[in-house]
Structure formats: structure tokens, C-alpha cells
Amino acid sequence: MGRLTDRRAVLRWGLAGTLGLALPAGTAVLAGMRPRVTPAGASAPAGPPAGAFTRPLPVPPVLSPQSTDGGVDRYEIRQTVGRQRLLPDSDTEIWGYNGMFPGPTVRARRGRPVVLAHRNELSVPTVVHLHGGAVPPEQDGHPLDYVLPAAGSADAELAAHARHGVAGLATGSREYRYANDQPAATLWYHDHRMGFTGPAVYRGLAGFYLIHDEVEDALPLPRERRDVPLLVADRAFADDGSLFYPAVDPTGREPGVTALYHHSGMVGETVTVNGVAWPYLEVDAALYRLRFLNASNARPYRLELDPPPPGGSGFVQIGSDLGLLPRPAHYDMFVLSPGERYDVLIDFSRYPSGTRVVLRNNVAEGDPGYVMRFDVGAKVADDARIPAVLTPEPAPPPRTTGTADRRFSFFSGAPGVRGPAMINGQAFGMTRIDARVAAGSTEIWDLTADPIHPVHLHGARFRILKRNGAVPEPQDAGWKDTVFLPDGGMRLAVEFGGHRGRYVFHCHNLEHGDTGMMATLDIT
Ligand code: C2O
Ligand code: CU
């Protein structure tokens, strides 16, 4: 099931120019996605993949602190090789936080500090980035802030790179300190080593980091087992069940993937959720909160419920990347690009008991067109509700009109050519500053792309002012840190945090970021 018979599946994508995404008429949200081009002779099998929906959805365990002394939650995480049953019929070697994929979930409270002590028991340098965290540069996981393997030593090249980081080289282990001085939100932590973020995240170095606060506590939202984080990630497998990753350099010195995958980034035909291929979840006929994270290296999804609930609009979005929206937004489908989070309610009581609701990815044919299944059980008492108002309306950005302060183009070049992926015509430069901005300021940024690049900013948060030159879509509301650039580009009001120093911004198509589509922001 879902095994990549190596190149064939990817040819369907790669040769389609971009990710082969269908563009149905009348869905403005999707402007920017190219129509599918299916090469002659390629046909996708109908129906769900063999073996799909036979294993229950796992929920990553919540990590317990080693100590809570002084009001600081201190956790320890070992980065190790593990074995895990991603596919139904064989175990796969992974790299995991505490040996598991996804890693354990960290639950934090707004204003209560967390220390994560990471120990690198892998064979390569690692870096931990808290995606969405408002943290100082030396805690952010700059891609050159290597933690060398506990059983290794720095070679000259790594030591030279590390001089251009912000925190300096660590050997074996280091602590990351997070103040959690930000609203309740679904964040995630993942590896971010320069040039090798793609293969490291692909092998499993990713987990949830949830921040809770009083605003969220006061709402009648689903809780505990009805508040479910869903880490969606596609993978490809070799015939022996091992993860297939088309590194251009098997010795692991040169970053990047082979020409066939260079433009698309690493896409696989098997969709995993919380580390299991096409799982199912038995749900009560009640309201659920599903925190979607697209942790795929390169694949965007457009999610829909099949069948939709009677009356439609099965998804009620309550939060975006960086927290709750002012009020809920109702959709039949939404696009989830790599790095983005959508916090969504689904009211399964709208379905008759016994309904099997398939979560479809309706921009892909064949196996990756399926994500997971919800099996609706009996009606139960449920006091969760969909609140009419979630958070106070945020103040409008200080400036929303006029010319842009900066423009950045994201360009990955001609298909089939393994050139650098670039921002404003330049590949990442370790010593170059690409934008110098004032701490606490807000700037207007215009971003354009040879689509379709999911762009992520560290050290900043933004609101969307324009999509494709027009008014934003409902799901562009709220504070975000990652945005999927359409053909016509986006205009953002970017608010820089109060911490001074160097951060990166980059394409969250991880193979693009690894091969140059990253730049440096200096907050002064
Ligand atoms: Cu999720 Cu710079 O990364
Ligand atoms: Cu990109």
C-alpha cells in the first residue's frame, strides 16, 4: 500500500510543473494553484489505498516535566533513532524526539517559562526551532546553531559555519528556553539544520508545542480527548519499508535532492497522520477540536469532508498559526500548506451515528487524495459549543496602505534544473543581512513567487493585507507566521518582535529552504 515505486509517482507531480494541484472554478482561495497536468499514460487507481483506515489514530503523548522548580517547567528530550510502525505491515527506522514520530507534545501556559534540554544521540548535527515561538534569537534555533552529536566532534567546516550562527556551537546537548509570552496557539518544534532540515524533519524530528491561556480556558471549546492535534505528513517508502529520501549526496555533505524532486520538494504517496498511514479515529457524535499541522516537507493539502455534513460547512476554523481568530469562520474546504496550522472544530453530531467520514485531500489523485477517516459513534452529552466570539478583535495594523517597505520574490527557477532556490535572486548567504528592521516596528512587505511557496518568518508575526492584489480570504484572518504564496503574491503587515538579533525567513518547502530559499532578518 502506498509504497513509492520510486520515480513514477513523483513524475506525475514533478513534470506537472509544480505540485499538480487542481484549480476548481470559483474557489478564490486557491488562486495560485496550478491546474493538474497528468502525463499521458498515468492514471490513478480509484478508491482508498489498500490497508487504509485499518489502524487507529495515535495521539502523541504529553511530555511530563522533570522538574517544575521556581515556576519553570523543565523537560528533557533525547534525539534518537527509533523504529515505528508507519505502515501496517513493517517497522520503519525513524529519527525521533525521544525516539518517536511525532515527538512528544509539550503543553505550556502563557507566561510560564519552559526549558527543553535536548540531547543529540543521532549521527548528525541538529538544531531545534520552535516554529511560531516569540523567542530571542539565541533560543530560536538558527540553522547554524548546531548541537553536535554527543558521540562526535566538530569538523572544521561545521565550526566555521557555527561562527555565523547566533548561539554558538554546542556538543551533545543544550537547553532551549522559552518564555511563552504569547497567546494560546498551536506551535511545533522541529529540526532546522542548515541545508538538511528536509531530511531531518522527514525522518521524524517534529512535534507539537501547545500554548494555553485564560482566554482559551474561558471558552466552551472541546477539551481533553476531544482536542486532538493532527500532524499530517506525506512519506515515500522503499520496498523494504524504509523511508525513501532522494538525497543528491548519499554521504550527506551536499544539501538537496535529485533533479526530479528539486522543484516539487520531497513529496510521497503515503499520507501519515500522527505517524500512522491513513488512520481512523472513532469519534462521538459531538463537537471536536482538531489542530491541523502540515508537517510535510513540500506537499500542500486541500482538505474536505466526504461526505460533508448535511447543510455543508463542516469545518469551523477557530484559530490560525498564532492563535485564536476573533470569531469562527465556516468552510467546506481549506488549504493547508507546509508549516501552517489550522485550529478547526468539527461537529460530528451533525452526522447520523455510524457515518464514516473520510478526510480527503482533493488536490491529489490516488493515494495522497486520502488522509484519514472519522467513524462517528453514538450521540453523547456534550457541553462544548461553537462560541460566537473567540478573542477580542486585534487592533488593525498601524499602516495598511501606501507602498511596500520591502519586496521579496521567491523563485525556484526552471523545472528540471538543479539550480539554487532564491529570494530576490540570491541564495542564502551566511554572512549577508537581507533585511534590517527596527524592533517592535511594523512594515508592509510584498511577497511574490513563481508559485507555490509557503513562506515562514522567524522573529515576527504578520497579518495578511492583500491576497493576489485583492482583499484577503476569511482564512487569512488572525496572526500568522507562514503563508502560501499564490501567483499574484501577498501583501503583509509584518510586526517584528522586541528581541534584537538575527533570525531567518525562508520557504517552508523544506527542500527549497535547504537549497537556498532562505534569507536573514536583522532586528535592531
Ligand atoms: Cu518551521 Cu524556519 O521553520
Ligand atoms: Cu519554495
Short mmCIF file of C-alpha atoms and ligand atoms in Angstrom, two decimals:
data_model
loop_
_atom_site.label_atom_id
_atom_site.label_comp_id
_atom_site.label_asym_id
_atom_site.label_seq_id
_atom_site.Cartn_x
_atom_site.Cartn_y
_atom_site.Cartn_z
CA MET A 1 0.00 0.00 0.00
CA GLY A 2 1.22 3.41 -0.82
CA ARG A 3 4.76 2.24 -1.46
CA LEU A 4 6.56 4.57 -3.76
CA THR A 5 7.51 2.61 -6.79
CA ASP A 6 10.28 5.06 -6.83
CA ARG A 7 10.05 7.69 -9.50
CA ARG A 8 6.74 7.05 -11.20
CA ALA A 9 4.56 8.73 -8.63
CA VAL A 10 6.73 11.75 -8.44
CA LEU A 11 6.85 12.14 -12.18
CA ARG A 12 3.14 12.78 -12.01
CA TRP A 13 3.94 15.76 -9.81
CA GLY A 14 7.32 16.92 -10.94
CA LEU A 15 6.51 17.01 -14.62
CA ALA A 16 3.25 18.74 -13.90
CA GLY A 17 5.33 21.85 -13.41
CA THR A 18 4.53 22.41 -9.80
CA LEU A 19 2.67 20.22 -7.41
CA GLY A 20 -0.02 19.30 -9.89
CA LEU A 21 -2.76 20.96 -7.92
CA ALA A 22 -6.19 21.16 -9.42
CA LEU A 23 -7.87 24.55 -9.56
CA PRO A 24 -11.63 24.25 -9.46
CA ALA A 25 -13.51 27.26 -10.72
CA GLY A 26 -14.96 29.61 -8.17
CA THR A 27 -12.66 28.83 -5.28
CA ALA A 28 -10.79 32.08 -4.93
CA VAL A 29 -8.82 30.67 -2.05
CA LEU A 30 -6.99 28.50 -4.48
CA ALA A 31 -5.82 31.07 -6.93
CA GLY A 32 -2.17 30.31 -7.23
CA MET A 33 -2.56 26.60 -7.52
CA ARG A 34 -1.87 25.34 -10.98
CA PRO A 35 -4.22 23.04 -12.84
CA ARG A 36 -3.24 19.42 -12.80
CA VAL A 37 -1.47 18.06 -15.83
CA THR A 38 -1.48 14.30 -15.90
CA PRO A 39 1.13 12.94 -18.27
CA ALA A 40 -0.19 10.50 -20.86
CA GLY A 41 -0.49 7.00 -19.50
CA ALA A 42 -0.52 7.99 -15.84
CA SER A 43 -3.75 7.00 -14.21
CA ALA A 44 -4.54 6.97 -10.55
CA PRO A 45 -6.31 3.99 -9.00
CA ALA A 46 -9.82 4.71 -7.76
CA GLY A 47 -10.80 4.35 -4.10
CA PRO A 48 -8.83 4.50 -0.87
CA PRO A 49 -5.36 2.92 -0.69
CA ALA A 50 -5.22 -0.76 0.26
CA GLY A 51 -4.95 -1.07 4.02
CA ALA A 52 -6.20 2.46 4.68
CA PHE A 53 -8.34 3.13 7.78
CA THR A 54 -7.36 -0.13 9.47
CA ARG A 55 -5.33 1.36 12.33
CA PRO A 56 -6.45 3.84 14.98
CA LEU A 57 -5.06 7.34 15.10
CA PRO A 58 -2.38 7.62 17.79
CA VAL A 59 -2.18 10.83 19.80
CA PRO A 60 1.38 11.83 20.72
CA PRO A 61 1.95 11.53 24.50
CA VAL A 62 2.16 14.75 26.50
CA LEU A 63 5.65 15.18 27.92
CA SER A 64 5.98 15.36 31.72
CA PRO A 65 8.40 17.85 33.20
CA GLN A 66 11.49 16.56 35.04
CA SER A 67 11.06 19.45 37.41
CA THR A 68 8.84 22.46 37.99
CA ASP A 69 11.19 24.24 40.41
CA GLY A 70 10.94 28.01 40.52
CA GLY A 71 7.86 28.06 38.31
CA VAL A 72 9.83 26.78 35.31
CA ASP A 73 8.82 23.56 33.58
CA ARG A 74 11.99 21.69 32.69
CA TYR A 75 11.84 18.88 30.15
CA GLU A 76 14.43 16.51 28.75
CA ILE A 77 14.32 15.20 25.22
CA ARG A 78 16.68 12.70 23.61
CA GLN A 79 17.05 12.84 19.85
CA THR A 80 17.49 9.21 18.90
CA VAL A 81 16.92 6.60 16.26
CA GLY A 82 13.67 4.71 16.73
CA ARG A 83 11.55 2.12 14.99
CA GLN A 84 7.94 2.73 14.33
CA ARG A 85 5.01 1.16 12.52
CA LEU A 86 4.22 3.86 9.99
CA LEU A 87 2.95 1.24 7.54
CA PRO A 88 0.65 -1.59 8.65
CA ASP A 89 2.98 -4.41 7.75
CA SER A 90 6.52 -3.37 8.65
CA ASP A 91 8.53 -1.19 11.03
CA THR A 92 10.43 1.80 9.72
CA GLU A 93 13.58 3.34 11.14
CA ILE A 94 12.99 6.96 12.11
CA TRP A 95 14.75 9.77 13.94
CA GLY A 96 12.62 11.00 16.78
CA TYR A 97 12.42 13.25 19.77
CA ASN A 98 12.53 10.58 22.49
CA GLY A 99 12.71 8.15 19.60
CA MET A 100 9.17 8.78 18.39
CA PHE A 101 7.46 10.45 15.44
CA PRO A 102 5.74 12.78 16.09
CA GLY A 103 7.76 13.72 19.13
CA PRO A 104 6.04 14.09 22.50
CA THR A 105 3.70 17.07 22.84
CA VAL A 106 4.81 19.90 25.09
CA ARG A 107 1.95 21.75 26.79
CA ALA A 108 2.88 25.20 28.03
CA ARG A 109 0.99 28.01 29.81
CA ARG A 110 1.20 31.59 28.69
CA GLY A 111 3.74 33.42 30.86
CA ARG A 112 5.18 30.26 32.46
CA PRO A 113 8.71 29.53 31.20
CA VAL A 114 9.74 26.20 29.71
CA VAL A 115 13.24 24.79 29.37
CA LEU A 116 13.75 22.00 26.87
CA ALA A 117 17.05 20.19 27.39
CA HIS A 118 17.83 18.34 24.18
CA ARG A 119 20.48 15.65 23.87
CA ASN A 120 21.64 14.73 20.38
CA GLU A 121 22.18 10.96 20.20
CA LEU A 122 21.98 10.94 16.41
CA SER A 123 24.89 10.80 13.98
CA VAL A 124 24.46 14.31 12.54
CA PRO A 125 24.34 17.85 13.96
CA THR A 126 20.85 19.04 14.91
CA VAL A 127 19.11 22.34 15.62
CA VAL A 128 15.73 22.74 17.35
CA HIS A 129 13.45 25.51 16.13
CA LEU A 130 10.22 26.43 17.93
CA HIS A 131 8.04 27.32 14.95
CA GLY A 132 5.78 30.21 15.96
CA GLY A 133 7.59 30.90 19.23
CA ALA A 134 8.25 34.52 20.18
CA VAL A 135 11.76 33.88 21.49
CA PRO A 136 15.13 35.65 21.42
CA PRO A 137 17.41 34.77 18.50
CA GLU A 138 19.75 32.57 20.54
CA GLN A 139 16.79 30.37 21.61
CA ASP A 140 15.15 30.30 18.18
CA GLY A 141 17.22 27.57 16.60
CA HIS A 142 19.17 29.50 13.99
CA PRO A 143 20.12 26.97 11.29
CA LEU A 144 23.82 27.39 12.10
CA ASP A 145 23.42 26.94 15.87
CA TYR A 146 24.43 23.31 15.73
CA VAL A 147 24.15 20.80 18.51
CA LEU A 148 26.83 18.29 17.56
CA PRO A 149 26.25 14.59 18.21
CA ALA A 150 27.06 13.52 21.75
CA ALA A 151 29.38 10.93 20.25
CA GLY A 152 31.19 13.21 17.85
CA SER A 153 33.27 16.28 17.40
CA ALA A 154 33.17 19.31 15.16
CA ASP A 155 34.92 19.19 11.84
CA ALA A 156 36.42 22.39 10.54
CA GLU A 157 33.51 23.14 8.21
CA LEU A 158 30.84 22.87 10.91
CA ALA A 159 32.91 25.00 13.25
CA ALA A 160 33.28 27.63 10.52
CA HIS A 161 29.51 27.66 9.87
CA ALA A 162 28.73 27.93 13.53
CA ARG A 163 30.64 31.20 13.75
CA HIS A 164 27.82 32.71 11.68
CA GLY A 165 25.08 31.44 13.94
CA VAL A 166 23.86 33.36 16.96
CA ALA A 167 24.16 30.97 19.91
CA GLY A 168 27.42 29.20 19.17
CA LEU A 169 28.24 25.53 18.82
CA ALA A 170 27.03 23.03 21.42
CA THR A 171 28.30 19.49 21.80
CA GLY A 172 26.00 16.67 22.84
CA SER A 173 23.26 18.73 24.40
CA ARG A 174 21.87 22.18 25.00
CA GLU A 175 18.93 23.88 26.66
CA TYR A 176 16.36 25.95 24.82
CA ARG A 177 14.49 28.48 26.98
CA TYR A 178 11.05 29.71 26.04
CA ALA A 179 9.16 32.42 27.96
CA ASN A 180 5.77 31.56 26.39
CA ASP A 181 4.91 35.23 26.45
CA GLN A 182 2.27 34.95 23.72
CA PRO A 183 -1.38 33.93 23.28
CA ALA A 184 -2.64 30.35 23.27
CA ALA A 185 -1.67 28.72 19.97
CA THR A 186 -0.62 25.51 18.24
CA LEU A 187 3.13 25.72 17.70
CA TRP A 188 5.52 22.97 16.74
CA TYR A 189 9.17 22.18 17.23
CA HIS A 190 11.30 20.68 14.51
CA ASP A 191 14.84 20.28 13.30
CA HIS A 192 16.29 23.21 11.35
CA ARG A 193 19.92 22.44 10.47
CA MET A 194 21.19 24.48 7.54
CA GLY A 195 20.93 22.55 4.31
CA PHE A 196 19.48 19.47 6.00
CA THR A 197 16.17 20.49 7.52
CA GLY A 198 14.31 18.49 4.85
CA PRO A 199 15.89 15.09 5.53
CA ALA A 200 15.84 15.59 9.32
CA VAL A 201 12.15 16.52 9.55
CA TYR A 202 11.35 13.80 7.02
CA ARG A 203 12.99 11.17 9.25
CA GLY A 204 10.75 12.32 12.08
CA LEU A 205 12.18 15.28 14.02
CA ALA A 206 8.91 17.19 14.59
CA GLY A 207 6.44 17.53 17.44
CA PHE A 208 3.67 19.72 18.85
CA TYR A 209 4.16 22.57 21.31
CA LEU A 210 0.82 23.87 22.56
CA ILE A 211 0.43 27.10 24.49
CA HIS A 212 -2.70 27.55 26.63
CA ASP A 213 -4.04 30.69 28.27
CA GLU A 214 -7.02 32.13 30.17
CA VAL A 215 -8.78 33.44 27.08
CA GLU A 216 -8.91 29.92 25.70
CA ASP A 217 -9.81 28.41 29.10
CA ALA A 218 -12.88 30.64 29.33
CA LEU A 219 -14.34 29.37 26.05
CA PRO A 220 -16.67 26.34 25.87
CA LEU A 221 -14.33 24.52 23.47
CA PRO A 222 -13.88 20.75 23.25
CA ARG A 223 -11.20 19.52 25.68
CA GLU A 224 -9.04 16.52 26.51
CA ARG A 225 -9.72 13.61 24.19
CA ARG A 226 -11.88 15.85 22.00
CA ASP A 227 -8.97 18.28 21.49
CA VAL A 228 -6.80 16.36 19.05
CA PRO A 229 -3.55 17.52 17.43
CA LEU A 230 -3.15 16.11 13.91
CA LEU A 231 0.32 16.14 12.36
CA VAL A 232 -0.13 15.46 8.66
CA ALA A 233 2.97 14.37 6.75
CA ASP A 234 3.44 12.52 3.48
CA ARG A 235 6.21 9.98 3.09
CA ALA A 236 7.61 7.64 0.46
CA PHE A 237 8.89 4.17 1.22
CA ALA A 238 11.32 1.79 -0.40
CA ASP A 239 10.14 -1.77 -0.89
CA ASP A 240 11.77 -2.88 2.37
CA GLY A 241 9.63 -0.39 4.30
CA SER A 242 12.44 2.09 4.90
CA LEU A 243 11.88 5.79 4.29
CA PHE A 244 12.85 6.84 0.79
CA TYR A 245 14.60 10.23 0.53
CA PRO A 246 16.27 11.21 -2.74
CA ALA A 247 19.33 12.97 -1.29
CA VAL A 248 21.57 14.21 -4.06
CA ASP A 249 24.59 13.27 -1.96
CA PRO A 250 24.22 9.98 -0.08
CA THR A 251 27.29 10.84 2.03
CA GLY A 252 25.30 13.73 3.50
CA ARG A 253 27.69 16.59 2.81
CA GLU A 254 25.95 18.39 -0.06
CA PRO A 255 22.37 19.50 0.64
CA GLY A 256 19.47 18.98 -1.69
CA VAL A 257 17.58 16.32 -3.59
CA THR A 258 17.90 14.90 -7.08
CA ALA A 259 16.70 16.89 -10.08
CA LEU A 260 13.43 15.01 -10.23
CA TYR A 261 12.40 16.30 -6.80
CA HIS A 262 14.27 19.57 -6.80
CA HIS A 263 11.31 21.69 -7.86
CA SER A 264 8.48 19.87 -6.16
CA GLY A 265 10.42 19.22 -2.98
CA MET A 266 10.06 15.80 -1.35
CA VAL A 267 6.57 14.50 -1.94
CA GLY A 268 5.50 10.95 -1.15
CA GLU A 269 2.37 8.99 -1.95
CA THR A 270 1.65 7.80 1.59
CA VAL A 271 -0.11 10.23 3.92
CA THR A 272 0.56 9.74 7.62
CA VAL A 273 -1.31 11.38 10.48
CA ASN A 274 0.46 11.34 13.87
CA GLY A 275 2.86 8.77 12.45
CA VAL A 276 0.38 6.23 11.04
CA ALA A 277 -0.51 5.87 7.37
CA TRP A 278 -4.19 6.70 6.75
CA PRO A 279 -5.50 6.07 10.29
CA TYR A 280 -9.07 6.16 11.54
CA LEU A 281 -10.45 7.84 14.65
CA GLU A 282 -13.61 6.74 16.43
CA VAL A 283 -15.41 9.91 17.41
CA ASP A 284 -18.52 10.51 19.48
CA ALA A 285 -21.33 12.34 17.73
CA ALA A 286 -20.09 15.51 19.42
CA LEU A 287 -18.01 18.62 18.85
CA TYR A 288 -14.27 18.07 18.32
CA ARG A 289 -11.32 20.41 18.12
CA LEU A 290 -8.75 19.28 15.58
CA ARG A 291 -5.45 21.12 15.45
CA PHE A 292 -4.14 20.54 11.95
CA LEU A 293 -0.42 20.92 11.32
CA ASN A 294 1.05 20.32 7.90
CA ALA A 295 4.48 18.94 8.77
CA SER A 296 5.03 17.61 5.25
CA ASN A 297 8.25 18.69 3.60
CA ALA A 298 6.58 20.03 0.48
CA ARG A 299 3.02 18.84 -0.05
CA PRO A 300 0.09 21.22 0.41
CA TYR A 301 -3.35 19.71 1.06
CA ARG A 302 -6.82 20.97 0.38
CA LEU A 303 -8.93 19.22 2.96
CA GLU A 304 -12.59 18.34 2.69
CA LEU A 305 -15.00 16.01 4.46
CA ASP A 306 -16.53 13.19 2.43
CA PRO A 307 -19.44 13.14 2.88
CA PRO A 308 -19.92 16.71 4.01
CA PRO A 309 -22.36 17.10 6.92
CA PRO A 310 -25.97 17.82 5.94
CA GLY A 311 -26.07 21.55 5.18
CA GLY A 312 -22.34 21.75 4.40
CA SER A 313 -19.60 23.87 6.01
CA GLY A 314 -18.16 21.03 8.03
CA PHE A 315 -15.06 22.94 9.15
CA VAL A 316 -15.31 25.76 11.66
CA GLN A 317 -11.93 27.44 11.92
CA ILE A 318 -11.24 28.95 15.34
CA GLY A 319 -7.52 29.55 15.13
CA SER A 320 -4.70 30.13 12.75
CA ASP A 321 -0.91 29.78 13.08
CA LEU A 322 -0.53 32.01 16.11
CA GLY A 323 -3.78 31.66 18.00
CA LEU A 324 -7.50 32.14 18.12
CA LEU A 325 -9.33 34.16 15.47
CA PRO A 326 -11.66 36.97 16.58
CA ARG A 327 -14.62 34.86 15.50
CA PRO A 328 -15.15 31.45 13.87
CA ALA A 329 -15.09 31.03 10.09
CA HIS A 330 -17.04 28.27 8.29
CA TYR A 331 -15.68 26.36 5.29
CA ASP A 332 -16.32 23.34 3.13
CA MET A 333 -12.59 23.03 2.48
CA PHE A 334 -9.35 24.74 3.32
CA VAL A 335 -5.79 24.70 2.08
CA LEU A 336 -3.05 23.65 4.49
CA SER A 337 0.46 24.38 3.24
CA PRO A 338 3.71 23.13 4.81
CA GLY A 339 4.33 24.76 8.19
CA GLU A 340 0.79 26.14 8.59
CA ARG A 341 -1.63 25.34 11.42
CA TYR A 342 -5.41 25.45 11.29
CA ASP A 343 -7.33 25.04 14.51
CA VAL A 344 -10.69 23.64 13.46
CA LEU A 345 -13.93 22.45 15.08
CA ILE A 346 -15.99 19.68 13.51
CA ASP A 347 -19.44 18.93 14.88
CA PHE A 348 -19.82 15.20 14.32
CA SER A 349 -23.30 15.29 15.87
CA ARG A 350 -24.47 16.66 12.52
CA TYR A 351 -23.87 13.19 11.06
CA PRO A 352 -26.06 10.14 11.69
CA SER A 353 -24.34 7.67 14.03
CA GLY A 354 -22.43 5.10 12.06
CA THR A 355 -21.32 7.51 9.32
CA ARG A 356 -17.77 7.05 8.16
CA VAL A 357 -16.39 10.44 7.21
CA VAL A 358 -13.28 10.41 5.06
CA LEU A 359 -10.92 13.37 5.24
CA ARG A 360 -9.95 13.90 1.63
CA ASN A 361 -7.14 15.90 0.07
CA ASN A 362 -8.98 16.94 -3.06
CA VAL A 363 -5.99 18.33 -4.94
CA ALA A 364 -4.32 14.96 -5.30
CA GLU A 365 -5.30 11.87 -7.23
CA GLY A 366 -4.86 8.36 -5.96
CA ASP A 367 -3.36 7.54 -2.56
CA PRO A 368 -2.45 11.06 -1.41
CA GLY A 369 -6.04 12.08 -2.06
CA TYR A 370 -6.88 10.35 1.27
CA VAL A 371 -5.79 11.49 4.71
CA MET A 372 -7.77 9.72 7.46
CA ARG A 373 -11.28 8.64 8.45
CA PHE A 374 -13.60 9.61 11.30
CA ASP A 375 -16.03 6.90 12.38
CA VAL A 376 -18.99 8.60 14.02
CA GLY A 377 -20.37 6.84 17.09
CA ALA A 378 -23.34 7.46 19.33
CA LYS A 379 -24.78 10.80 20.39
CA VAL A 380 -23.49 11.77 23.82
CA ALA A 381 -23.93 14.58 26.30
CA ASP A 382 -21.63 17.39 25.20
CA ASP A 383 -21.38 20.83 26.71
CA ALA A 384 -18.84 22.14 24.23
CA ARG A 385 -20.21 24.76 21.86
CA ILE A 386 -19.05 26.86 18.95
CA PRO A 387 -18.50 30.28 20.53
CA ALA A 388 -19.73 33.28 18.54
CA VAL A 389 -16.74 35.35 19.63
CA LEU A 390 -13.31 33.89 20.37
CA THR A 391 -10.90 36.71 21.11
CA PRO A 392 -11.16 40.48 21.11
CA GLU A 393 -10.69 41.87 17.61
CA PRO A 394 -6.97 42.67 17.26
CA ALA A 395 -6.08 46.29 16.65
CA PRO A 396 -5.64 46.95 12.94
CA PRO A 397 -2.01 47.07 11.81
CA PRO A 398 -0.66 50.61 12.17
CA ARG A 399 -0.30 51.02 8.44
CA THR A 400 -2.26 49.20 5.77
CA THR A 401 -1.94 51.46 2.72
CA GLY A 402 0.85 53.03 0.72
CA THR A 403 3.82 51.48 -0.98
CA ALA A 404 5.57 48.44 0.38
CA ASP A 405 8.57 48.90 2.61
CA ARG A 406 10.17 45.78 1.12
CA ARG A 407 9.60 43.35 -1.68
CA PHE A 408 10.79 39.76 -1.81
CA SER A 409 10.43 37.36 -4.72
CA PHE A 410 10.63 33.62 -4.14
CA PHE A 411 11.86 31.87 -7.22
CA SER A 412 12.84 28.26 -7.73
CA GLY A 413 13.83 28.53 -11.38
CA ALA A 414 13.19 26.32 -14.35
CA PRO A 415 11.77 22.83 -13.77
CA GLY A 416 14.27 20.05 -14.21
CA VAL A 417 17.25 22.29 -13.45
CA ARG A 418 19.01 21.84 -10.12
CA GLY A 419 19.83 25.47 -9.54
CA PRO A 420 19.61 27.32 -6.24
CA ALA A 421 16.19 28.29 -4.99
CA MET A 422 16.38 32.01 -4.42
CA ILE A 423 14.90 35.03 -2.68
CA ASN A 424 15.34 38.26 -4.65
CA GLY A 425 17.72 36.45 -6.96
CA GLN A 426 20.08 35.31 -4.23
CA ALA A 427 20.64 32.04 -2.46
CA PHE A 428 21.09 32.09 1.33
CA GLY A 429 24.27 33.83 2.40
CA MET A 430 25.55 33.01 5.89
CA THR A 431 27.15 36.43 6.31
CA ARG A 432 24.65 38.62 4.43
CA ILE A 433 21.85 40.64 6.05
CA ASP A 434 18.84 40.77 3.72
CA ALA A 435 16.57 42.99 5.80
CA ARG A 436 17.46 45.23 8.73
CA VAL A 437 14.35 46.20 10.68
CA ALA A 438 13.58 48.00 13.92
CA ALA A 439 12.49 46.01 16.98
CA GLY A 440 8.78 46.40 17.62
CA SER A 441 8.12 48.06 14.25
CA THR A 442 5.57 47.10 11.60
CA GLU A 443 6.44 47.08 7.90
CA ILE A 444 4.48 46.36 4.75
CA TRP A 445 6.03 43.52 2.78
CA ASP A 446 5.07 42.46 -0.72
CA LEU A 447 5.91 38.85 -1.46
CA THR A 448 5.76 37.35 -4.93
CA ALA A 449 6.57 33.88 -6.14
CA ASP A 450 6.87 31.58 -9.06
CA PRO A 451 4.26 29.68 -7.21
CA ILE A 452 3.83 27.95 -4.95
CA HIS A 453 6.00 28.69 -1.94
CA PRO A 454 4.91 28.54 1.71
CA VAL A 455 6.88 31.37 3.31
CA HIS A 456 7.71 31.43 7.02
CA LEU A 457 9.14 34.30 9.06
CA HIS A 458 11.02 33.82 12.31
CA GLY A 459 11.11 36.62 14.90
CA ALA A 460 7.94 38.20 13.52
CA ARG A 461 4.23 37.73 13.10
CA PHE A 462 2.03 39.11 10.37
CA ARG A 463 -1.46 39.92 9.21
CA ILE A 464 -2.46 39.49 5.59
CA LEU A 465 -3.46 42.74 3.88
CA LYS A 466 -3.90 41.50 0.32
CA ARG A 467 -4.03 38.17 -1.46
CA ASN A 468 -3.47 38.28 -5.21
CA GLY A 469 -3.77 42.06 -5.04
CA ALA A 470 -7.32 41.81 -3.66
CA VAL A 471 -8.97 41.54 -0.28
CA PRO A 472 -7.84 38.60 1.85
CA GLU A 473 -9.84 35.39 2.21
CA PRO A 474 -11.62 34.59 5.50
CA GLN A 475 -8.89 32.13 6.48
CA ASP A 476 -6.27 34.85 6.09
CA ALA A 477 -7.60 36.37 9.32
CA GLY A 478 -5.61 36.43 12.51
CA TRP A 479 -1.90 36.40 13.26
CA LYS A 480 0.17 34.12 11.09
CA ASP A 481 3.78 33.07 10.68
CA THR A 482 3.51 31.05 7.47
CA VAL A 483 1.69 31.90 4.25
CA PHE A 484 1.23 30.05 0.97
CA LEU A 485 2.08 32.50 -1.79
CA PRO A 486 -0.31 32.49 -4.74
CA ASP A 487 0.56 33.61 -8.29
CA GLY A 488 -0.47 37.17 -7.59
CA GLY A 489 1.52 37.42 -4.38
CA MET A 490 0.60 38.65 -0.93
CA ARG A 491 0.87 41.91 0.95
CA LEU A 492 1.61 41.51 4.64
CA ALA A 493 1.77 43.83 7.63
CA VAL A 494 4.74 42.32 9.45
CA GLU A 495 5.24 43.08 13.13
CA PHE A 496 8.74 42.43 14.42
CA GLY A 497 9.22 41.23 17.95
CA GLY A 498 11.08 43.08 20.65
CA HIS A 499 14.13 40.76 20.68
CA ARG A 500 17.11 42.10 18.78
CA GLY A 501 19.36 39.99 16.61
CA ARG A 502 19.44 37.77 13.56
CA TYR A 503 16.66 35.43 12.50
CA VAL A 504 15.94 33.69 9.21
CA PHE A 505 12.93 33.70 6.92
CA HIS A 506 12.52 31.09 4.26
CA CYS A 507 10.37 28.86 2.14
CA HIS A 508 8.84 26.04 4.21
CA ASN A 509 9.04 23.75 1.23
CA LEU A 510 11.98 22.28 3.10
CA GLU A 511 13.92 21.26 0.01
CA HIS A 512 13.64 24.84 -1.25
CA GLY A 513 14.85 26.21 2.07
CA ASP A 514 17.71 23.70 2.13
CA THR A 515 18.92 24.69 -1.32
CA GLY A 516 18.99 28.43 -0.82
CA MET A 517 15.50 29.87 -0.39
CA MET A 518 16.30 31.44 2.97
CA ALA A 519 17.38 34.92 3.99
CA THR A 520 18.46 36.81 7.09
CA LEU A 521 16.44 39.32 9.04
CA ASP A 522 18.33 41.51 11.50
CA ILE A 523 16.17 43.11 14.16
CA THR A 524 17.98 46.13 15.58
CU1 C2O B 1 9.09 25.63 10.66
CU2 C2O B 1 12.20 28.14 9.84
O1 C2O B 1 10.68 26.77 10.26
CU CU B 2 9.55 27.30 -2.05
#
